[in-house]
Coordinates of C-alpha atoms and ligand atoms in Angstrom, one line a residue:
M1 CA 40.2 6.0 26.7
R2 CA 43.3 4.3 25.5
L3 CA 42.7 2.2 22.4
G4 CA 44.8 -0.7 21.6
V5 CA 44.5 -3.9 19.7
C6 CA 42.4 -6.8 20.9
A7 CA 44.8 -9.6 21.5
R8 CA 42.3 -12.3 20.8
V9 CA 40.4 -11.3 17.7
A10 CA 42.3 -10.7 14.5
N11 CA 41.3 -7.3 13.1
C12 CA 39.4 -6.4 16.1
A13 CA 40.5 -2.8 16.7
R14 CA 38.9 -2.2 20.1
S15 CA 40.5 -1.7 23.4
A16 CA 42.9 -4.4 24.4
N17 CA 41.0 -4.8 27.7
H18 CA 37.6 -5.6 26.2
E19 CA 36.2 -9.1 26.1
C20 CA 34.9 -10.4 22.8
L21 CA 31.9 -12.7 23.3
R22 CA 33.4 -15.2 20.8
Y23 CA 36.9 -15.4 19.6
D24 CA 36.5 -17.1 16.3
T25 CA 36.9 -14.7 13.4
R26 CA 39.9 -16.6 12.2
T27 CA 39.5 -18.4 9.0
I28 CA 38.8 -22.0 9.8
T29 CA 39.4 -24.9 7.5
C30 CA 37.1 -27.8 8.3
S31 CA 37.3 -31.4 7.3
S32 CA 35.5 -30.8 4.0
K33 CA 38.3 -28.3 3.2
I34 CA 35.8 -25.4 2.8
S35 CA 37.2 -22.2 4.3
Y36 CA 34.8 -19.8 6.0
T37 CA 34.9 -16.9 8.4
R38 CA 32.6 -17.1 11.4
R39 CA 30.6 -14.1 12.7
H40 CA 31.7 -12.6 16.0
Y41 CA 30.0 -10.3 18.5
H42 CA 31.3 -7.2 20.2
Q43 CA 30.0 -6.1 23.5
D44 CA 29.7 -2.4 22.9
A45 CA 26.4 -0.9 21.9
R46 CA 27.5 0.3 18.5
N47 CA 25.6 -1.0 15.4
R48 CA 27.9 -3.2 13.4
C49 CA 27.0 -5.2 10.2
S50 CA 29.0 -8.1 11.7
A51 CA 26.4 -8.5 14.4
F52 CA 23.3 -7.7 12.3
W53 CA 21.9 -10.4 10.0
I54 CA 21.7 -9.1 6.4
P55 CA 21.3 -12.1 4.2
S56 CA 21.4 -10.1 1.0
S57 CA 24.5 -11.4 -0.8
K58 CA 23.1 -14.9 -1.0
I59 CA 20.3 -13.9 -3.4
H60 CA 21.8 -13.0 -6.7
A61 CA 20.3 -10.5 -9.1
E62 CA 18.4 -11.9 -12.0
K63 CA 19.9 -10.9 -15.3
K64 CA 18.7 -7.5 -16.3
R65 CA 19.9 -4.6 -18.5
K66 CA 22.1 -2.1 -16.8
D67 CA 19.6 0.7 -16.9
E68 CA 16.6 -1.5 -16.1
K69 CA 14.8 -0.9 -12.8
E70 CA 14.2 -4.1 -10.9
D71 CA 10.8 -5.0 -9.5
S72 CA 10.7 -3.5 -6.0
N73 CA 9.4 -6.6 -4.3
V74 CA 12.3 -8.6 -5.8
L75 CA 14.6 -5.9 -4.6
L76 CA 13.2 -6.1 -1.0
A77 CA 13.8 -9.9 -1.1
R78 CA 17.3 -9.6 -2.6
A79 CA 18.4 -6.8 -0.3
G80 CA 17.4 -9.0 2.7
F81 CA 14.3 -7.1 4.0
I82 CA 11.7 -9.9 3.4
R83 CA 11.5 -13.5 2.4
Q84 CA 8.5 -15.2 0.9
A85 CA 7.3 -18.2 2.9
Y86 CA 4.3 -19.2 0.9
S87 CA 2.2 -17.5 -1.8
G88 CA 1.2 -14.1 -0.3
I89 CA 2.8 -14.8 3.1
F90 CA 6.1 -13.2 4.1
H91 CA 8.7 -13.3 6.8
L92 CA 10.2 -10.0 7.8
L93 CA 14.0 -10.1 8.2
P94 CA 16.0 -7.7 10.5
L95 CA 16.3 -4.9 8.0
G96 CA 12.6 -5.1 7.1
L97 CA 11.6 -5.2 10.8
R98 CA 13.7 -2.0 11.5
V99 CA 11.7 -0.2 8.8
Q100 CA 8.4 -1.6 10.2
D101 CA 9.4 -0.6 13.7
K102 CA 10.2 3.0 12.6
I103 CA 6.9 3.3 10.8
E104 CA 5.1 2.1 13.9
S105 CA 6.8 4.6 16.2
L106 CA 6.1 7.4 13.7
L107 CA 2.4 6.3 13.8
D108 CA 2.5 6.1 17.6
K109 CA 3.7 9.7 17.7
H110 CA 1.0 11.0 15.4
M111 CA -1.8 9.0 17.0
H112 CA -0.6 10.3 20.4
S113 CA -1.0 13.9 19.0
L114 CA -4.7 12.9 18.3
K115 CA -5.1 11.8 21.9
A116 CA -5.8 8.3 20.6
S117 CA -5.2 5.4 23.0
K118 CA -3.5 2.2 21.8
V119 CA -5.2 -1.2 22.1
S120 CA -4.6 -4.6 20.8
L121 CA -7.6 -6.6 19.8
S122 CA -7.6 -10.3 19.1
S123 CA -7.0 -11.5 15.6
L124 CA -9.8 -14.0 16.1
S125 CA -13.4 -12.9 15.7
S126 CA -16.7 -14.8 15.5
Q127 CA -18.5 -15.4 12.2
D128 CA -21.8 -14.8 14.1
L129 CA -20.8 -11.2 14.8
W130 CA -19.8 -10.6 11.2
S131 CA -23.0 -12.1 9.9
R132 CA -24.9 -9.5 11.9
T133 CA -23.2 -6.6 9.9
G134 CA -23.7 -8.5 6.6
R135 CA -20.0 -8.6 5.7
L136 CA -19.6 -12.3 5.5
G137 CA -21.5 -12.9 2.3
E138 CA -20.5 -14.9 -0.7
G139 CA -17.2 -13.8 -2.2
A140 CA -15.9 -12.2 1.1
D141 CA -12.1 -12.7 1.2
V142 CA -12.1 -13.8 4.8
F143 CA -10.2 -16.8 6.3
K144 CA -12.9 -18.9 8.1
F145 CA -12.5 -21.9 10.3
S146 CA -14.2 -24.0 13.0
D147 CA -12.8 -25.1 16.3
R148 CA -13.1 -28.6 18.0
R149 CA -16.6 -27.7 19.2
D150 CA -17.6 -26.6 15.7
A151 CA -17.8 -22.9 16.7
K152 CA -17.3 -20.7 13.7
W153 CA -14.4 -18.3 13.7
L154 CA -12.5 -16.0 11.3
L155 CA -9.1 -14.3 11.1
S156 CA -10.0 -10.6 11.2
P157 CA -9.2 -8.6 8.0
T158 CA -10.4 -5.4 10.0
H159 CA -12.0 -4.7 13.4
E160 CA -15.1 -2.5 13.0
E161 CA -17.3 -5.2 14.4
E162 CA -15.2 -6.1 17.4
I163 CA -14.4 -2.5 18.4
T164 CA -18.1 -1.5 18.1
E165 CA -19.0 -4.4 20.4
L166 CA -16.2 -3.5 22.8
V167 CA -16.9 0.2 23.1
G168 CA -20.7 -0.4 23.0
S169 CA -20.4 -2.7 26.0
L170 CA -18.3 -0.3 28.1
V171 CA -19.7 3.1 27.3
Q172 CA -23.1 4.3 28.4
S173 CA -23.1 8.1 28.5
Y174 CA -22.4 10.9 26.2
R175 CA -20.0 12.1 28.9
D176 CA -17.7 9.2 28.0
L177 CA -17.3 10.5 24.4
P178 CA -15.3 11.2 22.3
I179 CA -13.2 8.1 22.2
R180 CA -10.3 7.5 19.9
L181 CA -8.7 4.0 19.8
Y182 CA -6.1 2.6 17.5
Q183 CA -4.0 -0.5 17.1
I184 CA -1.2 -1.7 14.9
S185 CA -1.8 -5.3 14.2
R186 CA -1.7 -8.2 11.8
K187 CA -4.7 -8.7 9.6
Y188 CA -5.7 -11.5 7.2
R189 CA -7.3 -11.8 3.8
D190 CA -8.0 -14.9 1.9
E191 CA -6.7 -13.2 -1.3
P192 CA -7.7 -15.2 -4.4
R193 CA -4.7 -14.0 -6.3
P194 CA -1.9 -12.9 -4.0
R195 CA 0.5 -10.7 -6.1
Q196 CA 3.0 -7.9 -5.9
G197 CA 4.7 -9.1 -2.7
L198 CA 3.7 -7.1 0.4
L199 CA 1.2 -5.1 -1.6
R200 CA -1.4 -7.8 -1.9
G201 CA -0.5 -10.5 0.5
R202 CA -2.7 -12.7 2.7
E203 CA -1.3 -11.4 5.9
F204 CA -0.4 -7.7 6.5
L205 CA 0.3 -5.2 9.2
M206 CA -2.1 -2.2 9.5
K207 CA -2.7 0.7 11.8
D208 CA -6.4 1.2 12.3
L209 CA -7.9 4.0 14.3
Y210 CA -11.6 4.0 15.4
T211 CA -13.4 7.2 16.5
F212 CA -16.6 7.4 18.5
D213 CA -18.6 10.7 18.8
V214 CA -22.0 11.6 20.2
D215 CA -23.4 13.3 17.1
L216 CA -22.8 14.1 13.5
P217 CA -21.3 17.6 13.8
T218 CA -18.6 16.4 16.3
A219 CA -17.9 13.3 14.2
L220 CA -17.3 15.5 11.2
Q221 CA -14.9 17.7 13.3
T222 CA -13.1 14.5 14.3
Y223 CA -12.9 13.4 10.7
D224 CA -11.2 16.8 9.8
V225 CA -8.7 16.4 12.7
V226 CA -7.8 12.9 11.6
R227 CA -7.3 14.1 8.0
A228 CA -4.9 16.8 9.3
T229 CA -3.0 14.2 11.4
Y230 CA -2.7 12.0 8.3
Q231 CA -1.2 14.9 6.3
G232 CA 1.2 15.5 9.2
F233 CA 2.3 11.8 9.1
F234 CA 2.7 11.6 5.3
N235 CA 4.5 15.0 5.2
E236 CA 7.2 13.5 7.5
L237 CA 8.0 10.9 4.8
K238 CA 9.0 13.7 2.4
M239 CA 7.6 11.9 -0.6
P240 CA 5.0 13.2 -3.0
Y241 CA 1.6 11.8 -2.1
I242 CA -2.0 12.2 -3.4
V243 CA -5.2 12.7 -1.4
A244 CA -8.2 11.6 -3.4
E245 CA -11.9 11.4 -2.8
A246 CA -12.8 7.8 -2.7
D247 CA -15.4 5.2 -2.9
S248 CA -16.4 3.8 0.5
G249 CA -16.6 0.2 -0.9
N250 CA -18.1 -2.3 1.4
M251 CA -17.1 -0.3 4.5
G252 CA -20.3 1.7 4.4
G253 CA -20.5 5.4 5.2
E254 CA -20.6 8.4 3.0
L255 CA -17.4 10.4 3.3
S256 CA -13.9 9.0 2.6
H257 CA -10.5 9.9 1.3
E258 CA -7.6 7.8 0.1
Y259 CA -3.9 8.5 0.4
H260 CA -1.7 7.3 -2.4
L261 CA 2.0 7.2 -3.4
P262 CA 2.3 7.7 -7.2
S263 CA 3.9 4.6 -8.7
L264 CA 3.9 2.9 -12.1
K265 CA 3.3 -0.4 -10.3
G266 CA 0.1 1.0 -8.6
E267 CA -3.2 -0.8 -9.1
D268 CA -5.3 2.4 -8.6
S269 CA -5.7 5.2 -11.1
I270 CA -6.0 8.7 -9.7
I271 CA -7.5 11.5 -11.8
S272 CA -6.5 15.0 -10.9
C273 CA -7.3 18.4 -12.6
S274 CA -4.7 21.0 -13.6
Q275 CA -7.1 23.9 -12.7
C276 CA -9.4 22.9 -9.8
D277 CA -9.2 20.7 -6.8
Y278 CA -10.8 17.7 -8.4
V279 CA -8.8 14.6 -7.3
R280 CA -10.5 11.3 -7.2
N281 CA -10.0 7.6 -7.7
E282 CA -11.2 6.2 -11.0
E283 CA -13.3 3.8 -8.9
L284 CA -15.4 6.6 -7.6
V285 CA -18.4 6.7 -9.9
G286 CA -21.7 8.2 -9.1
S287 CA -24.2 5.3 -9.3
K288 CA -27.6 5.8 -10.9
Q289 CA -30.6 3.6 -10.4
V290 CA -30.9 1.3 -13.4
E291 CA -33.5 -1.1 -14.6
I292 CA -33.1 -4.1 -16.9
R293 CA -35.8 -4.8 -19.4
P294 CA -36.0 -7.5 -22.1
L295 CA -35.6 -6.2 -25.6
T296 CA -38.7 -6.1 -27.9
S297 CA -38.8 -6.0 -31.7
A298 CA -39.3 -2.3 -31.5
D299 CA -35.8 -2.0 -30.1
F300 CA -34.1 -3.3 -33.3
D301 CA -33.3 -1.4 -36.4
D302 CA -35.1 -2.1 -39.7
R303 CA -32.7 -4.6 -41.2
G304 CA -33.1 -3.3 -44.7
A305 CA -31.9 0.2 -43.8
M306 CA -29.2 -0.6 -41.3
K307 CA -26.9 2.4 -41.1
Q308 CA -23.2 2.4 -41.1
T309 CA -22.5 2.8 -37.4
L310 CA -19.4 4.4 -35.9
P311 CA -17.0 1.9 -34.4
L312 CA -17.9 1.5 -30.7
K313 CA -15.6 0.5 -27.9
E314 CA -16.8 -2.8 -26.4
A315 CA -16.0 -4.4 -23.0
I316 CA -17.5 -7.7 -21.8
F317 CA -18.2 -8.7 -18.2
I318 CA -20.0 -11.5 -16.4
T319 CA -22.1 -11.5 -13.3
R320 CA -21.0 -13.3 -10.2
D321 CA -23.5 -16.1 -10.6
K322 CA -22.3 -16.4 -14.3
K323 CA -25.9 -16.4 -15.5
S324 CA -25.6 -13.1 -17.3
L325 CA -23.1 -11.8 -19.8
V326 CA -22.8 -8.0 -19.8
K327 CA -21.7 -6.2 -23.0
A328 CA -20.9 -2.5 -22.6
Y329 CA -20.4 0.0 -25.4
C330 CA -19.0 3.6 -25.4
R331 CA -17.8 6.0 -28.0
S332 CA -14.5 7.8 -27.7
R333 CA -14.8 11.4 -27.0
D334 CA -13.1 14.1 -29.0
T335 CA -11.9 15.9 -25.9
T336 CA -8.1 15.7 -25.8
E337 CA -5.9 18.7 -26.1
S338 CA -4.9 18.0 -29.6
N339 CA -8.5 17.5 -30.7
V340 CA -7.5 14.0 -32.0
V341 CA -10.1 11.4 -31.1
A342 CA -8.5 9.5 -28.2
D343 CA -8.9 5.8 -28.0
H344 CA -11.0 5.7 -24.8
E345 CA -11.6 2.5 -22.9
I346 CA -14.7 1.6 -20.8
N347 CA -14.4 2.3 -17.1
Q348 CA -15.2 -1.0 -15.5
Y349 CA -16.1 0.7 -12.2
A350 CA -19.0 2.5 -14.0
I351 CA -20.4 -0.9 -15.0
K352 CA -20.0 -2.2 -11.5
A353 CA -21.7 0.9 -10.1
A354 CA -24.7 0.3 -12.4
L355 CA -24.8 -3.4 -12.0
P356 CA -23.3 -4.4 -8.6
D357 CA -23.6 -8.1 -9.4
V358 CA -20.9 -7.8 -12.1
A359 CA -17.6 -9.6 -11.1
L360 CA -14.5 -7.6 -12.1
G361 CA -11.2 -9.2 -13.2
I362 CA -12.7 -12.4 -14.7
E363 CA -10.8 -13.7 -17.7
N364 CA -12.6 -14.9 -20.9
P365 CA -16.1 -14.0 -19.7
S366 CA -17.8 -15.0 -23.0
E367 CA -16.3 -18.6 -22.8
Q368 CA -17.3 -18.8 -19.1
F369 CA -20.8 -17.7 -19.9
V370 CA -21.2 -20.4 -22.7
S371 CA -19.7 -23.2 -20.6
S372 CA -21.8 -22.3 -17.4
N373 CA -25.1 -21.9 -19.2
P374 CA -25.9 -25.0 -21.3
E375 CA -29.6 -24.3 -20.6
G376 CA -29.4 -20.6 -21.6
G377 CA -28.9 -17.3 -19.8
S378 CA -29.3 -13.6 -20.5
I379 CA -27.1 -11.0 -22.2
L380 CA -27.4 -7.5 -20.8
Y381 CA -26.5 -4.6 -23.1
V382 CA -25.2 -1.3 -21.6
F383 CA -24.7 1.7 -23.8
G384 CA -22.9 4.9 -22.9
E385 CA -25.1 8.0 -22.9
Q386 CA -23.3 9.6 -25.8
I387 CA -24.5 6.9 -28.2
A388 CA -27.6 8.0 -30.2
W389 CA -30.6 5.7 -30.1
P390 CA -30.4 4.8 -33.9
D391 CA -26.8 3.7 -33.4
V392 CA -27.9 1.6 -30.4
Q393 CA -30.6 0.0 -32.6
A394 CA -28.2 -0.8 -35.4
K395 CA -25.8 -2.4 -32.9
L396 CA -28.5 -4.4 -31.3
S397 CA -29.6 -5.7 -34.8
T398 CA -26.1 -7.1 -35.5
E399 CA -26.1 -8.6 -32.1
Q400 CA -29.5 -10.3 -32.7
D401 CA -28.0 -11.9 -35.8
M402 CA -25.2 -13.3 -33.8
N403 CA -27.3 -14.6 -30.9
K404 CA -29.3 -17.2 -32.7
R405 CA -29.9 -19.3 -29.6
D406 CA -33.5 -19.2 -28.5
D407 CA -32.5 -20.0 -24.9
V408 CA -30.5 -16.7 -24.5
S409 CA -32.6 -13.7 -23.8
M410 CA -31.4 -10.2 -24.7
C411 CA -32.0 -7.3 -22.3
I412 CA -31.1 -3.7 -22.2
V413 CA -29.9 -1.7 -19.1
E414 CA -31.5 1.7 -18.8
S415 CA -31.4 4.4 -16.2
A416 CA -34.6 4.9 -14.2
S417 CA -35.2 8.2 -16.0
G418 CA -35.8 6.3 -19.2
A419 CA -32.7 7.5 -21.1
K420 CA -30.2 4.8 -22.0
G421 CA -27.5 6.7 -20.0
I422 CA -26.1 5.1 -16.9
P423 CA -22.9 6.4 -15.2
D424 CA -20.4 7.8 -17.7
L425 CA -18.8 4.7 -19.2
V426 CA -15.8 6.5 -20.7
K427 CA -12.5 5.9 -18.8
L428 CA -10.8 9.3 -18.5
Q429 CA -7.3 9.7 -19.9
T430 CA -4.6 12.2 -19.4
G431 CA -5.5 15.3 -21.4
D432 CA -9.3 14.9 -21.2
K433 CA -11.4 17.8 -20.1
C434 CA -12.0 17.9 -16.3
P435 CA -15.5 16.7 -15.5
A436 CA -15.7 19.2 -12.6
C437 CA -14.6 22.6 -14.0
S438 CA -14.4 21.8 -17.8
E439 CA -11.6 24.4 -18.1
G440 CA -8.8 22.2 -16.8
R441 CA -7.3 19.0 -18.2
V442 CA -6.9 15.9 -16.2
Q443 CA -3.9 13.9 -15.4
V444 CA -4.3 10.1 -14.7
Q445 CA -1.6 8.6 -12.5
K446 CA -1.0 5.1 -11.4
A447 CA -0.7 5.0 -7.6
I448 CA -0.5 2.7 -4.6
E449 CA -3.0 3.2 -1.8
I450 CA -1.4 3.5 1.6
G451 CA -4.1 5.0 3.7
H452 CA -7.8 5.6 4.0
T453 CA -10.1 7.7 6.1
F454 CA -13.8 6.8 6.4
H455 CA -16.6 8.6 8.2
L456 CA -18.8 5.6 9.0
G457 CA -21.7 7.3 10.7
T458 CA -24.0 4.8 12.4
R459 CA -23.3 2.0 9.9
Y460 CA -22.0 -0.4 12.6
S461 CA -23.4 1.2 15.8
E462 CA -27.0 0.7 14.7
V463 CA -26.7 -2.9 13.7
L464 CA -24.7 -3.8 16.8
D465 CA -26.7 -1.5 19.1
A466 CA -23.9 0.7 20.4
K467 CA -25.6 3.7 21.9
V468 CA -25.2 6.3 24.6
A469 CA -27.5 8.2 26.8
V470 CA -27.5 11.8 25.6
D471 CA -27.4 15.1 27.5
P472 CA -30.7 15.4 29.4
G473 CA -30.8 19.1 28.4
S474 CA -30.7 18.3 24.6
K475 CA -33.8 18.0 22.5
S476 CA -32.7 14.6 21.0
K477 CA -34.1 11.3 22.0
H478 CA -33.1 9.7 25.2
E479 CA -30.4 7.5 23.6
M480 CA -28.4 7.9 20.4
F481 CA -26.3 5.5 18.3
M482 CA -22.6 6.5 18.3
Q483 CA -21.2 8.2 15.3
M484 CA -18.1 6.3 14.1
G485 CA -15.1 6.8 11.9
C486 CA -12.4 4.3 10.9
H487 CA -9.0 5.3 9.5
G488 CA -6.3 2.9 8.3
I489 CA -2.7 3.1 7.2
G490 CA -1.2 0.0 5.7
V491 CA 2.2 -0.5 7.3
S492 CA 3.2 -3.5 5.0
R493 CA 1.8 -1.6 2.1
L494 CA 3.8 1.5 3.0
I495 CA 7.0 -0.5 3.0
A496 CA 6.3 -1.9 -0.5
A497 CA 4.9 1.4 -1.9
T498 CA 8.0 3.3 -0.7
A499 CA 10.3 0.6 -2.2
S500 CA 8.4 0.9 -5.5
A501 CA 8.3 4.7 -5.5
L502 CA 11.9 5.4 -4.6
S503 CA 13.9 2.5 -6.0
D504 CA 16.2 3.0 -9.0
N505 CA 18.4 0.7 -11.1
R506 CA 20.9 0.4 -8.3
G507 CA 18.6 -0.5 -5.5
L508 CA 16.2 0.7 -2.8
N509 CA 16.0 4.1 -1.2
W510 CA 14.3 5.1 2.1
P511 CA 13.1 8.4 3.6
R512 CA 15.4 9.0 6.6
V513 CA 12.5 8.6 9.1
I514 CA 11.9 5.0 8.2
A515 CA 15.3 3.9 6.8
P516 CA 16.7 0.8 8.6
F517 CA 19.8 2.9 9.5
E518 CA 20.2 6.5 8.4
V519 CA 23.9 6.4 7.8
I520 CA 26.4 3.6 7.1
V521 CA 30.1 4.0 7.5
I522 CA 32.3 1.8 5.2
P523 CA 36.0 1.3 5.4
H524 CA 38.3 0.7 2.5
Q525 CA 40.3 -1.9 4.4
Q526 CA 39.6 -4.0 7.5
T527 CA 42.3 -2.0 9.3
D528 CA 40.2 1.1 8.9
V529 CA 37.4 -0.2 11.0
Q530 CA 38.6 1.7 14.1
A531 CA 38.5 5.0 12.2
C532 CA 35.0 4.2 11.1
L533 CA 34.0 3.7 14.7
G534 CA 35.5 7.2 15.3
V535 CA 33.1 8.6 12.6
Y536 CA 30.2 6.7 14.2
D537 CA 31.0 8.3 17.6
Q538 CA 31.5 11.8 16.1
I539 CA 28.0 11.7 14.4
L540 CA 26.2 10.6 17.5
E541 CA 28.1 12.7 20.1
G542 CA 26.7 16.0 21.5
E543 CA 23.7 17.0 19.5
P544 CA 23.3 13.8 17.3
V545 CA 23.2 14.2 13.6
C546 CA 20.7 11.4 13.3
Q547 CA 19.0 8.6 15.2
D548 CA 21.2 5.7 14.1
V549 CA 24.4 4.7 12.3
I550 CA 25.9 1.4 11.4
V551 CA 29.5 0.4 10.6
D552 CA 30.2 -2.2 8.0
D553 CA 33.0 -4.1 9.8
R554 CA 32.5 -7.4 8.0
E555 CA 35.5 -9.1 6.4
I556 CA 34.4 -8.7 2.8
D557 CA 35.8 -6.4 0.1
W558 CA 34.9 -2.7 0.1
L559 CA 33.3 -2.8 -3.4
S560 CA 30.8 -5.5 -2.3
K561 CA 30.0 -3.4 0.7
L562 CA 29.4 -0.3 -1.3
R563 CA 27.2 -2.2 -3.8
E564 CA 25.2 -3.8 -1.0
A565 CA 24.8 -0.4 0.7
D566 CA 23.3 0.9 -2.6
L567 CA 21.0 -2.1 -2.8
V568 CA 19.8 -1.7 0.8
G569 CA 19.2 2.0 0.3
Y570 CA 20.9 3.7 3.4
P571 CA 20.1 7.4 2.9
V572 CA 23.8 8.4 3.5
I573 CA 27.0 6.4 2.9
I574 CA 30.3 7.6 4.4
F575 CA 33.2 5.9 2.7
L576 CA 36.8 6.0 4.1
G577 CA 38.5 5.6 0.7
K578 CA 41.3 7.2 -1.3
A579 CA 40.6 10.7 0.0
W580 CA 40.7 9.6 3.6
R581 CA 44.0 7.8 3.1
E582 CA 45.6 10.7 1.3
R583 CA 44.1 13.7 3.1
G584 CA 41.9 12.4 5.9
D585 CA 38.7 13.5 4.0
Y586 CA 35.5 11.4 4.0
E587 CA 33.6 10.5 0.8
V588 CA 29.9 11.2 1.5
Q589 CA 27.4 9.6 -0.9
C590 CA 23.7 10.2 -1.2
R591 CA 22.2 8.6 -4.2
R592 CA 18.7 10.2 -3.9
L593 CA 20.2 13.7 -4.0
K594 CA 22.9 12.7 -6.5
V595 CA 25.6 13.8 -4.1
K596 CA 29.1 12.3 -4.0
Q597 CA 31.6 14.7 -2.3
N598 CA 34.7 14.7 -0.2
V599 CA 34.4 16.5 3.1
S600 CA 36.8 17.2 5.9
R601 CA 36.4 15.8 9.5
A602 CA 35.3 19.3 10.7
E603 CA 32.6 19.6 8.1
L604 CA 31.3 16.1 8.2
S605 CA 28.6 16.4 10.8
G606 CA 27.1 19.5 9.4
F607 CA 27.2 18.2 5.8
V608 CA 25.5 14.9 6.7
R609 CA 22.9 16.8 8.8
D610 CA 22.0 19.0 5.8
L611 CA 21.6 16.0 3.5
L612 CA 19.4 14.1 6.0
E613 CA 17.1 17.1 6.5
K614 CA 16.2 16.9 2.8
L615 CA 15.4 13.2 2.8
Ligands
ZN1 ZN1 -11.1 20.9 -12.9

């Protein structure tokens, strides 16, 4: 092909014969005397920044120290991936959508390997259906509304109810099982405190897979296959991730695992052991049956002989109805490596496990208790099991002196066995002895949850009557409830978590499989755009080095282009700079691998391929 100069568009270095869609790259001076350059479109299929909307430069960096890492959600907005519309509600811009699309196709690939079929359920669901499974109680973070006929609806935060209804109505025989269905869809949560951008928004994109099996053994096999598939998916991202045993929360069921990316911004704490395979979320606390009894005079110390008690760690909570204040105490354990008594905190999830009515995350619980209970209430005392009874008595006596109000009753929380102990109240810290093997030491990492697998059993199928006729030859009853599993991966969360885990003080970074573009080619001057298109073609011709490349052909200076490329986080930058003008070598940059090297034209494809394989 003979390449010439486009006669119509200044600096358009394509064939003289081609037709530009618009011919207006010239600088125009309008009546208000503001000069600007319009965008123009080329007809070839190559990716060009001039034809791709990246509104990054319009949002300036907040002042920060040079070595300071910017918040990743601010980075996502500043680099032009997302834009906040309302609190907890975001628009996805072209760069963000490319990342999301790539995550979706990666998910499609792995769900296909599981033989799962893709569906798309409605975002609307009926409140009636949710009432039947008991998930629409007080405090449920669900968007609810009525239509013009006063029928009650909700915006689905998840689809267990609907999918159980759907499959239950269409499947009658064990011969139709197993069934594996998944979707990638928008979900909604009436989040009381939207925060951390995409991490805790009110609308989010999620992949949810639902599995249906005829009996428990096959359901557990399915669970293992799903776990293996999840590992395959997360391995492709080439980022460190943690798989932890988890609490099933209000999903029901008894077996569940969480998948996390370690990040200082994470809201979860993951505890792992240096010696054994103990890895679990701090939230996972074995609950014990507890009883609450009013204190009697026998429970208090003899005032005259009150002992000097060791300082106790105190944490105060309030119940959801605000009628009870909960005061919890534990004592720091002498278990750290250095044998120095660590300053342990109380694990709020242990309190929640013992007293499910406790509301977590309430500020100033004592003040709220006083203002909500002019007519009196009760104070519940919870003591960690390592506190001796005389110390408990001494503490209760000082509390009795403080609570002079007759209308406030004092109660103690005990485990059913009669001992004071309830779940271990001490929050584990890095360096503590492992609770499982007692030889290893634990590490506590902040992490962001990006996926979850649950074996649900018959939690939903029983309530919604989803059953199948079993094999006439088997000894089971005539019909059985289907065994279910549900398995999520948060797509919006994965975008935010990746941004948080990989960003540095210069900008974002992306694993190559989900990067908006894997390679960007940047010219030093506008007249070098044609040479950049040559690099573009070289990388994609024959056996392509990667899936996509983009050329920055906009009429802005090269330094701004390089800075923006760092901010956006393209895995590889090819810069046609000084080395190219002097010797025809390309400067290849990869910030994640700390590579900046000049390579010849002959070496370029192999060099870039090697870099991308590590990302
Ligand atoms: Zn261990």
